[in-house]
Amino acid sequence: MVLAQLLGNWFESLDYNYHIASHCSRHVSPRSTCTACIDSCPVDAIKLENGKPVIDIENCTECGDCVASCPVQAVEGFLPKWKIQNERLFMDENRIPTVKELLIYYKSGISTLVSEKEAISLEWKKTIEEANQMLDSLGEPPFHIIFDQAALSGESKLSRRELFLLWDTELKKMGTDMTPAKWRFNHESLNLSQKYPDYQFTKISLDTTTCTVCGACEKLCPKECLIIDKDHFSISAQQCTNCSLCQDICPEGAISLKQMISPATTIEQQVYYNECASCEETFETLNQENNLCMFCKMKQRT
Ligand code: SF4
Ligand code: SF4
Ligand code: SF4
């Protein structure tokens, strides 16, 4: 059973090319300004081609940083395995996780980080501090850090060939040293909103004086955070991933986003039906005082 599981995981990870899926914000709209994956790549292996991100497989080291940073989980791939034993994550100096990764591990039961050095690197410190600030806002206790020099020294690294040559009993023994599959997250597992359903991580502000209720944001939001019906424009940020697509595509610049943690709420703005003072057509607006429809306003601007 253990042998089958380990080999299954191993085969799954062979020759897997990281890939950007078609729900990437830049595929959805040419107005998207998202560069999260490009900015996160430590070896500059992601470039824009015709406005869309493309991963250069030759240069990609499969570090998983782009997988963790994409706000819409569009980079398909796996995060690298961490050494995890007894629900404690061993800090690797060669890769610093994102705050989002740490919070997802935390919510999966890992609240202790183990360092083999007494002096923790500045990058790790910064990430843990940020994660602890977020945990505080989420009403959760902080990460617990312990020092254990012996913990990492005995870790064995196996080549693919060595793995195939091991007997079942040896694999079982090794199984206790390897990260179990449940800790090996892929892009779909990296949705913070699902892990913290009572909170929202983004504040969405709408300028009701400039919004023309055109519906473009509603159409493109991948999480259905913005819903316009006959009477209301509703904003529910709980599922919002701060992908910034609504902000990028709004022709009036009426949406602004701020990353902050607060209890999940829905804000409803009344939709009014006013008569345009210029063309006399009825139009939708969020501003009761507005007396010019979108088309007449555009005419006035030109
Ligand atoms: S981070 Fe995600 S949404 Fe943004 S450009 Fe990269 S793949 Fe697209
Ligand atoms: S916020 Fe912008 S994109 Fe959304 S309905 Fe209003 S004007 Fe249109
Ligand atoms: S509300 Fe805007 S930022 Fe949030 S998920 Fe929808 S499109 Fe992205």
Short mmCIF file of C-alpha atoms and ligand atoms in Angstrom, two decimals:
data_model
loop_
_atom_site.label_atom_id
_atom_site.label_comp_id
_atom_site.label_asym_id
_atom_site.label_seq_id
_atom_site.Cartn_x
_atom_site.Cartn_y
_atom_site.Cartn_z
CA MET A 1 0.00 0.00 0.00
CA VAL A 2 2.77 2.40 1.05
CA LEU A 3 4.85 1.25 -1.93
CA ALA A 4 1.99 1.87 -4.36
CA GLN A 5 1.29 5.29 -2.87
CA LEU A 6 4.94 6.36 -3.00
CA LEU A 7 5.42 5.13 -6.55
CA GLY A 8 2.14 6.77 -7.56
CA ASN A 9 3.33 10.10 -6.20
CA TRP A 10 6.68 9.64 -7.84
CA PHE A 11 5.24 8.84 -11.29
CA GLU A 12 2.84 11.76 -10.94
CA SER A 13 5.74 14.14 -10.51
CA LEU A 14 7.82 12.83 -13.45
CA ASP A 15 8.09 14.98 -16.56
CA TYR A 16 5.35 17.32 -15.39
CA ASN A 17 5.65 20.62 -17.19
CA TYR A 18 4.33 23.67 -15.44
CA HIS A 19 1.66 25.28 -17.55
CA ILE A 20 -0.55 28.39 -17.61
CA ALA A 21 -4.25 27.63 -18.03
CA SER A 22 -6.72 29.62 -20.10
CA HIS A 23 -8.42 31.14 -17.06
CA CYS A 24 -5.30 33.29 -16.47
CA SER A 25 -6.55 36.89 -16.19
CA ARG A 26 -4.40 37.91 -19.16
CA HIS A 27 -6.07 35.26 -21.32
CA VAL A 28 -9.50 36.44 -20.16
CA SER A 29 -8.89 40.12 -20.93
CA PRO A 30 -6.14 42.04 -22.74
CA ARG A 31 -6.72 44.82 -20.18
CA SER A 32 -5.43 42.66 -17.32
CA THR A 33 -2.26 44.09 -15.77
CA CYS A 34 -1.46 41.01 -13.67
CA THR A 35 2.25 40.19 -13.44
CA ALA A 36 2.19 38.14 -10.22
CA CYS A 37 3.70 34.98 -11.75
CA ILE A 38 6.34 36.93 -13.68
CA ASP A 39 7.34 38.93 -10.60
CA SER A 40 7.58 35.80 -8.44
CA CYS A 41 9.82 33.75 -10.75
CA PRO A 42 13.39 33.78 -9.32
CA VAL A 43 14.97 32.75 -12.65
CA ASP A 44 12.94 34.96 -15.03
CA ALA A 45 11.48 31.92 -16.77
CA ILE A 46 8.09 33.58 -17.41
CA LYS A 47 7.75 36.14 -20.18
CA LEU A 48 4.83 37.87 -21.84
CA GLU A 49 4.12 36.78 -25.42
CA ASN A 50 1.33 38.74 -27.12
CA GLY A 51 0.34 39.99 -23.69
CA LYS A 52 0.05 36.46 -22.20
CA PRO A 53 2.49 34.79 -19.80
CA VAL A 54 4.45 31.84 -21.15
CA ILE A 55 6.73 29.57 -19.10
CA ASP A 56 10.10 28.77 -20.62
CA ILE A 57 10.32 25.09 -19.67
CA GLU A 58 14.08 24.96 -20.35
CA ASN A 59 14.77 27.58 -17.68
CA CYS A 60 11.98 26.70 -15.24
CA THR A 61 13.39 25.07 -12.08
CA GLU A 62 9.91 23.96 -10.90
CA CYS A 63 10.32 25.91 -7.66
CA GLY A 64 6.55 26.43 -7.56
CA ASP A 65 6.72 30.16 -6.69
CA CYS A 66 4.47 31.09 -9.63
CA VAL A 67 1.95 28.42 -8.61
CA ALA A 68 1.71 29.99 -5.16
CA SER A 69 1.55 33.58 -6.38
CA CYS A 70 -1.16 33.37 -9.08
CA PRO A 71 -4.35 34.92 -7.67
CA VAL A 72 -6.62 32.78 -9.86
CA GLN A 73 -4.76 29.46 -9.53
CA ALA A 74 -4.03 29.48 -13.27
CA VAL A 75 -0.46 28.18 -13.06
CA GLU A 76 -0.86 24.43 -13.15
CA GLY A 77 1.84 22.63 -11.23
CA PHE A 78 2.82 21.44 -7.79
CA LEU A 79 4.43 23.23 -4.91
CA PRO A 80 7.67 21.52 -3.93
CA LYS A 81 7.46 19.06 -1.09
CA TRP A 82 8.50 20.20 2.33
CA LYS A 83 9.78 17.91 5.00
CA ILE A 84 6.86 17.55 7.38
CA GLN A 85 6.81 15.25 10.36
CA ASN A 86 4.29 15.08 13.19
CA GLU A 87 2.56 18.13 11.74
CA ARG A 88 5.75 20.20 11.97
CA LEU A 89 7.25 21.85 8.88
CA PHE A 90 11.04 21.92 8.61
CA MET A 91 12.33 25.27 7.38
CA ASP A 92 14.39 24.97 4.19
CA GLU A 93 16.91 27.78 3.71
CA ASN A 94 16.81 27.30 -0.08
CA ARG A 95 13.18 28.21 -0.53
CA ILE A 96 11.03 30.67 1.38
CA PRO A 97 7.30 29.95 1.11
CA THR A 98 4.79 32.67 0.35
CA VAL A 99 2.61 33.90 3.21
CA LYS A 100 -0.35 32.34 1.40
CA GLU A 101 1.37 28.93 1.42
CA LEU A 102 2.15 29.20 5.13
CA LEU A 103 -1.46 30.08 5.94
CA ILE A 104 -2.71 27.13 3.90
CA TYR A 105 -0.33 24.77 5.71
CA TYR A 106 -1.47 26.30 9.00
CA LYS A 107 -5.11 25.67 8.18
CA SER A 108 -4.17 22.10 7.27
CA GLY A 109 -2.86 21.51 10.80
CA ILE A 110 0.76 22.70 10.71
CA SER A 111 1.36 25.41 13.29
CA THR A 112 4.95 24.54 14.26
CA LEU A 113 8.00 25.45 12.16
CA VAL A 114 11.31 23.71 12.85
CA SER A 115 14.63 25.47 12.25
CA GLU A 116 17.96 23.65 12.17
CA LYS A 117 19.78 26.92 12.86
CA GLU A 118 19.33 29.14 15.87
CA ALA A 119 19.53 32.24 13.68
CA ILE A 120 16.60 32.25 11.30
CA SER A 121 17.21 33.98 7.95
CA LEU A 122 15.78 37.46 7.43
CA GLU A 123 13.51 36.24 4.59
CA TRP A 124 12.02 33.50 6.76
CA LYS A 125 11.60 35.96 9.63
CA LYS A 126 9.79 38.46 7.40
CA THR A 127 7.45 35.80 5.98
CA ILE A 128 6.64 34.36 9.41
CA GLU A 129 6.01 37.83 10.84
CA GLU A 130 3.64 38.66 8.00
CA ALA A 131 1.86 35.32 8.35
CA ASN A 132 1.53 35.84 12.13
CA GLN A 133 0.05 39.32 11.60
CA MET A 134 -2.53 37.79 9.29
CA LEU A 135 -3.24 34.97 11.77
CA ASP A 136 -3.79 37.60 14.45
CA SER A 137 -6.38 39.32 12.23
CA LEU A 138 -7.99 35.92 11.64
CA GLY A 139 -8.22 35.33 15.41
CA GLU A 140 -5.71 32.44 15.32
CA PRO A 141 -2.60 31.87 17.50
CA PRO A 142 0.79 32.49 15.78
CA PHE A 143 3.20 29.93 14.37
CA HIS A 144 5.35 28.23 16.99
CA ILE A 145 9.06 28.07 16.04
CA ILE A 146 11.39 25.45 17.50
CA PHE A 147 15.10 24.84 17.03
CA ASP A 148 16.23 21.28 16.24
CA GLN A 149 19.68 20.88 14.69
CA ALA A 150 19.52 17.08 14.48
CA ALA A 151 16.21 17.13 12.68
CA LEU A 152 17.48 17.80 9.18
CA SER A 153 20.91 16.23 9.32
CA GLY A 154 19.75 12.64 8.66
CA GLU A 155 17.54 13.49 5.71
CA SER A 156 18.28 11.34 2.68
CA LYS A 157 17.90 12.53 -0.89
CA LEU A 158 17.06 9.80 -3.40
CA SER A 159 17.52 9.73 -7.13
CA ARG A 160 14.79 8.23 -9.30
CA ARG A 161 16.99 5.18 -9.96
CA GLU A 162 17.65 4.63 -6.26
CA LEU A 163 13.96 4.85 -5.53
CA PHE A 164 13.07 2.13 -8.03
CA LEU A 165 15.72 -0.17 -6.55
CA LEU A 166 14.45 0.00 -2.99
CA TRP A 167 12.57 -2.93 -1.46
CA ASP A 168 9.13 -2.48 -0.02
CA THR A 169 10.38 -2.63 3.58
CA GLU A 170 12.90 0.11 2.90
CA LEU A 171 10.25 2.20 1.21
CA LYS A 172 8.02 1.81 4.26
CA LYS A 173 10.83 3.05 6.47
CA MET A 174 11.52 5.91 4.10
CA GLY A 175 7.82 6.76 4.04
CA THR A 176 8.14 8.13 7.55
CA ASP A 177 10.82 10.56 6.30
CA MET A 178 9.05 11.82 3.19
CA THR A 179 6.35 14.39 2.99
CA PRO A 180 3.00 12.61 2.69
CA ALA A 181 0.94 13.34 -0.40
CA LYS A 182 -1.63 15.28 1.61
CA TRP A 183 0.97 18.01 2.20
CA ARG A 184 1.84 18.28 -1.47
CA PHE A 185 -0.47 21.02 -2.67
CA ASN A 186 -1.24 21.73 -6.28
CA HIS A 187 -2.57 24.97 -7.71
CA GLU A 188 -6.20 24.13 -6.94
CA SER A 189 -5.50 23.87 -3.21
CA LEU A 190 -4.19 27.41 -2.95
CA ASN A 191 -7.43 29.24 -2.38
CA LEU A 192 -7.26 31.09 0.95
CA SER A 193 -10.93 32.09 0.80
CA GLN A 194 -12.00 28.46 0.94
CA LYS A 195 -9.84 27.86 4.01
CA TYR A 196 -11.16 30.93 5.87
CA PRO A 197 -14.85 31.18 4.91
CA ASP A 198 -15.73 33.74 7.60
CA TYR A 199 -13.22 36.31 6.35
CA GLN A 200 -12.43 38.30 3.24
CA PHE A 201 -8.90 39.18 2.21
CA THR A 202 -9.70 42.10 -0.09
CA LYS A 203 -11.71 45.28 0.38
CA ILE A 204 -13.55 46.16 -2.84
CA SER A 205 -14.58 49.82 -3.05
CA LEU A 206 -17.00 51.06 -5.69
CA ASP A 207 -17.36 54.71 -6.65
CA THR A 208 -21.13 54.99 -7.08
CA THR A 209 -20.82 58.43 -8.65
CA THR A 210 -18.77 57.22 -11.63
CA CYS A 211 -20.01 53.60 -12.12
CA THR A 212 -22.31 53.43 -15.15
CA VAL A 213 -23.64 49.93 -14.26
CA CYS A 214 -22.22 48.67 -17.58
CA GLY A 215 -21.78 45.17 -16.12
CA ALA A 216 -18.26 44.54 -17.48
CA CYS A 217 -16.87 43.76 -14.02
CA GLU A 218 -19.73 41.39 -13.26
CA LYS A 219 -19.12 39.48 -16.49
CA LEU A 220 -15.38 39.03 -15.94
CA CYS A 221 -15.10 38.44 -12.20
CA PRO A 222 -14.10 34.76 -11.95
CA LYS A 223 -15.52 34.45 -8.44
CA GLU A 224 -18.93 36.07 -8.92
CA CYS A 225 -18.14 38.69 -6.28
CA LEU A 226 -19.97 41.40 -8.22
CA ILE A 227 -23.62 40.78 -9.04
CA ILE A 228 -25.93 43.30 -10.67
CA ASP A 229 -29.65 42.53 -10.63
CA LYS A 230 -32.73 44.66 -11.30
CA ASP A 231 -32.52 46.54 -7.99
CA HIS A 232 -29.01 46.14 -6.59
CA PHE A 233 -25.30 46.05 -7.31
CA SER A 234 -24.03 43.54 -4.70
CA ILE A 235 -20.40 43.22 -3.70
CA SER A 236 -19.35 40.11 -1.75
CA ALA A 237 -15.59 39.97 -1.31
CA GLN A 238 -15.33 36.65 0.56
CA GLN A 239 -14.31 34.72 -2.56
CA CYS A 240 -12.27 37.60 -4.01
CA THR A 241 -8.68 36.62 -4.79
CA ASN A 242 -7.52 40.18 -5.50
CA CYS A 243 -6.87 39.25 -9.15
CA SER A 244 -7.58 42.94 -10.00
CA LEU A 245 -9.41 42.09 -13.23
CA CYS A 246 -12.48 44.15 -12.25
CA GLN A 247 -10.27 47.15 -11.46
CA ASP A 248 -8.33 46.73 -14.72
CA ILE A 249 -11.35 46.45 -17.00
CA CYS A 250 -13.67 49.08 -15.46
CA PRO A 251 -13.83 51.83 -18.13
CA GLU A 252 -14.72 54.42 -15.48
CA GLY A 253 -12.01 53.48 -12.96
CA ALA A 254 -14.83 53.03 -10.45
CA ILE A 255 -13.37 50.01 -8.61
CA SER A 256 -10.47 50.06 -6.19
CA LEU A 257 -9.03 47.13 -4.25
CA LYS A 258 -7.12 46.95 -1.01
CA GLN A 259 -5.60 43.83 0.52
CA MET A 260 -6.88 43.63 4.08
CA ILE A 261 -8.51 41.03 6.32
CA SER A 262 -12.00 41.71 7.64
CA PRO A 263 -15.14 39.69 8.41
CA ALA A 264 -16.91 38.56 5.20
CA THR A 265 -19.65 41.02 4.27
CA THR A 266 -21.94 41.82 1.37
CA ILE A 267 -22.54 45.44 0.41
CA GLU A 268 -25.59 46.29 -1.66
CA GLN A 269 -25.92 49.48 -3.68
CA GLN A 270 -29.36 50.54 -4.89
CA VAL A 271 -29.82 50.69 -8.68
CA TYR A 272 -31.87 53.74 -9.76
CA TYR A 273 -33.72 54.17 -13.05
CA ASN A 274 -33.36 57.83 -14.07
CA GLU A 275 -34.38 59.70 -17.18
CA CYS A 276 -31.53 61.22 -19.19
CA ALA A 277 -31.82 65.01 -19.42
CA SER A 278 -30.27 64.94 -22.90
CA CYS A 279 -31.74 61.93 -24.80
CA GLU A 280 -34.67 61.34 -22.44
CA GLU A 281 -34.01 57.57 -22.35
CA THR A 282 -34.29 55.71 -19.04
CA PHE A 283 -30.91 54.50 -17.78
CA GLU A 284 -29.51 52.60 -14.79
CA THR A 285 -27.32 54.41 -12.29
CA LEU A 286 -26.12 54.05 -8.71
CA ASN A 287 -26.28 57.81 -8.19
CA GLN A 288 -29.80 59.09 -7.58
CA GLU A 289 -28.75 62.62 -8.62
CA ASN A 290 -27.28 61.50 -11.99
CA ASN A 291 -29.24 62.94 -14.92
CA LEU A 292 -27.02 61.95 -17.89
CA CYS A 293 -26.85 58.43 -19.35
CA MET A 294 -23.53 56.75 -20.19
CA PHE A 295 -23.84 57.50 -23.94
CA CYS A 296 -24.65 61.20 -23.54
CA LYS A 297 -21.82 61.50 -21.01
CA MET A 298 -19.43 59.95 -23.55
CA LYS A 299 -20.67 62.35 -26.24
CA GLN A 300 -19.99 65.27 -23.92
CA ARG A 301 -16.43 64.03 -23.29
CA THR A 302 -15.56 63.92 -27.01
S1 SF4 B 1 -0.29 35.33 -12.04
FE1 SF4 B 1 -1.91 34.00 -12.89
S2 SF4 B 1 -3.46 35.44 -13.65
FE2 SF4 B 1 -1.59 36.63 -13.34
S3 SF4 B 1 -0.57 36.64 -15.35
FE3 SF4 B 1 0.27 34.91 -14.18
S4 SF4 B 1 -0.98 33.12 -14.72
FE4 SF4 B 1 -2.09 34.96 -15.36
S1 SF4 B 2 -17.87 49.24 -11.70
FE1 SF4 B 2 -17.10 49.80 -13.73
S2 SF4 B 2 -17.16 47.87 -14.89
FE2 SF4 B 2 -18.47 47.60 -13.08
S3 SF4 B 2 -20.51 48.18 -13.74
FE3 SF4 B 2 -19.59 50.01 -12.87
S4 SF4 B 2 -18.69 51.08 -14.62
FE4 SF4 B 2 -19.08 49.00 -15.31
S1 SF4 B 3 -13.88 41.11 -7.37
FE1 SF4 B 3 -12.32 41.80 -8.82
S2 SF4 B 3 -10.37 41.32 -7.82
FE2 SF4 B 3 -11.94 40.12 -6.79
S3 SF4 B 3 -11.96 38.15 -7.84
FE3 SF4 B 3 -13.51 39.43 -8.82
S4 SF4 B 3 -12.46 40.38 -10.56
FE4 SF4 B 3 -10.87 39.59 -9.17
#
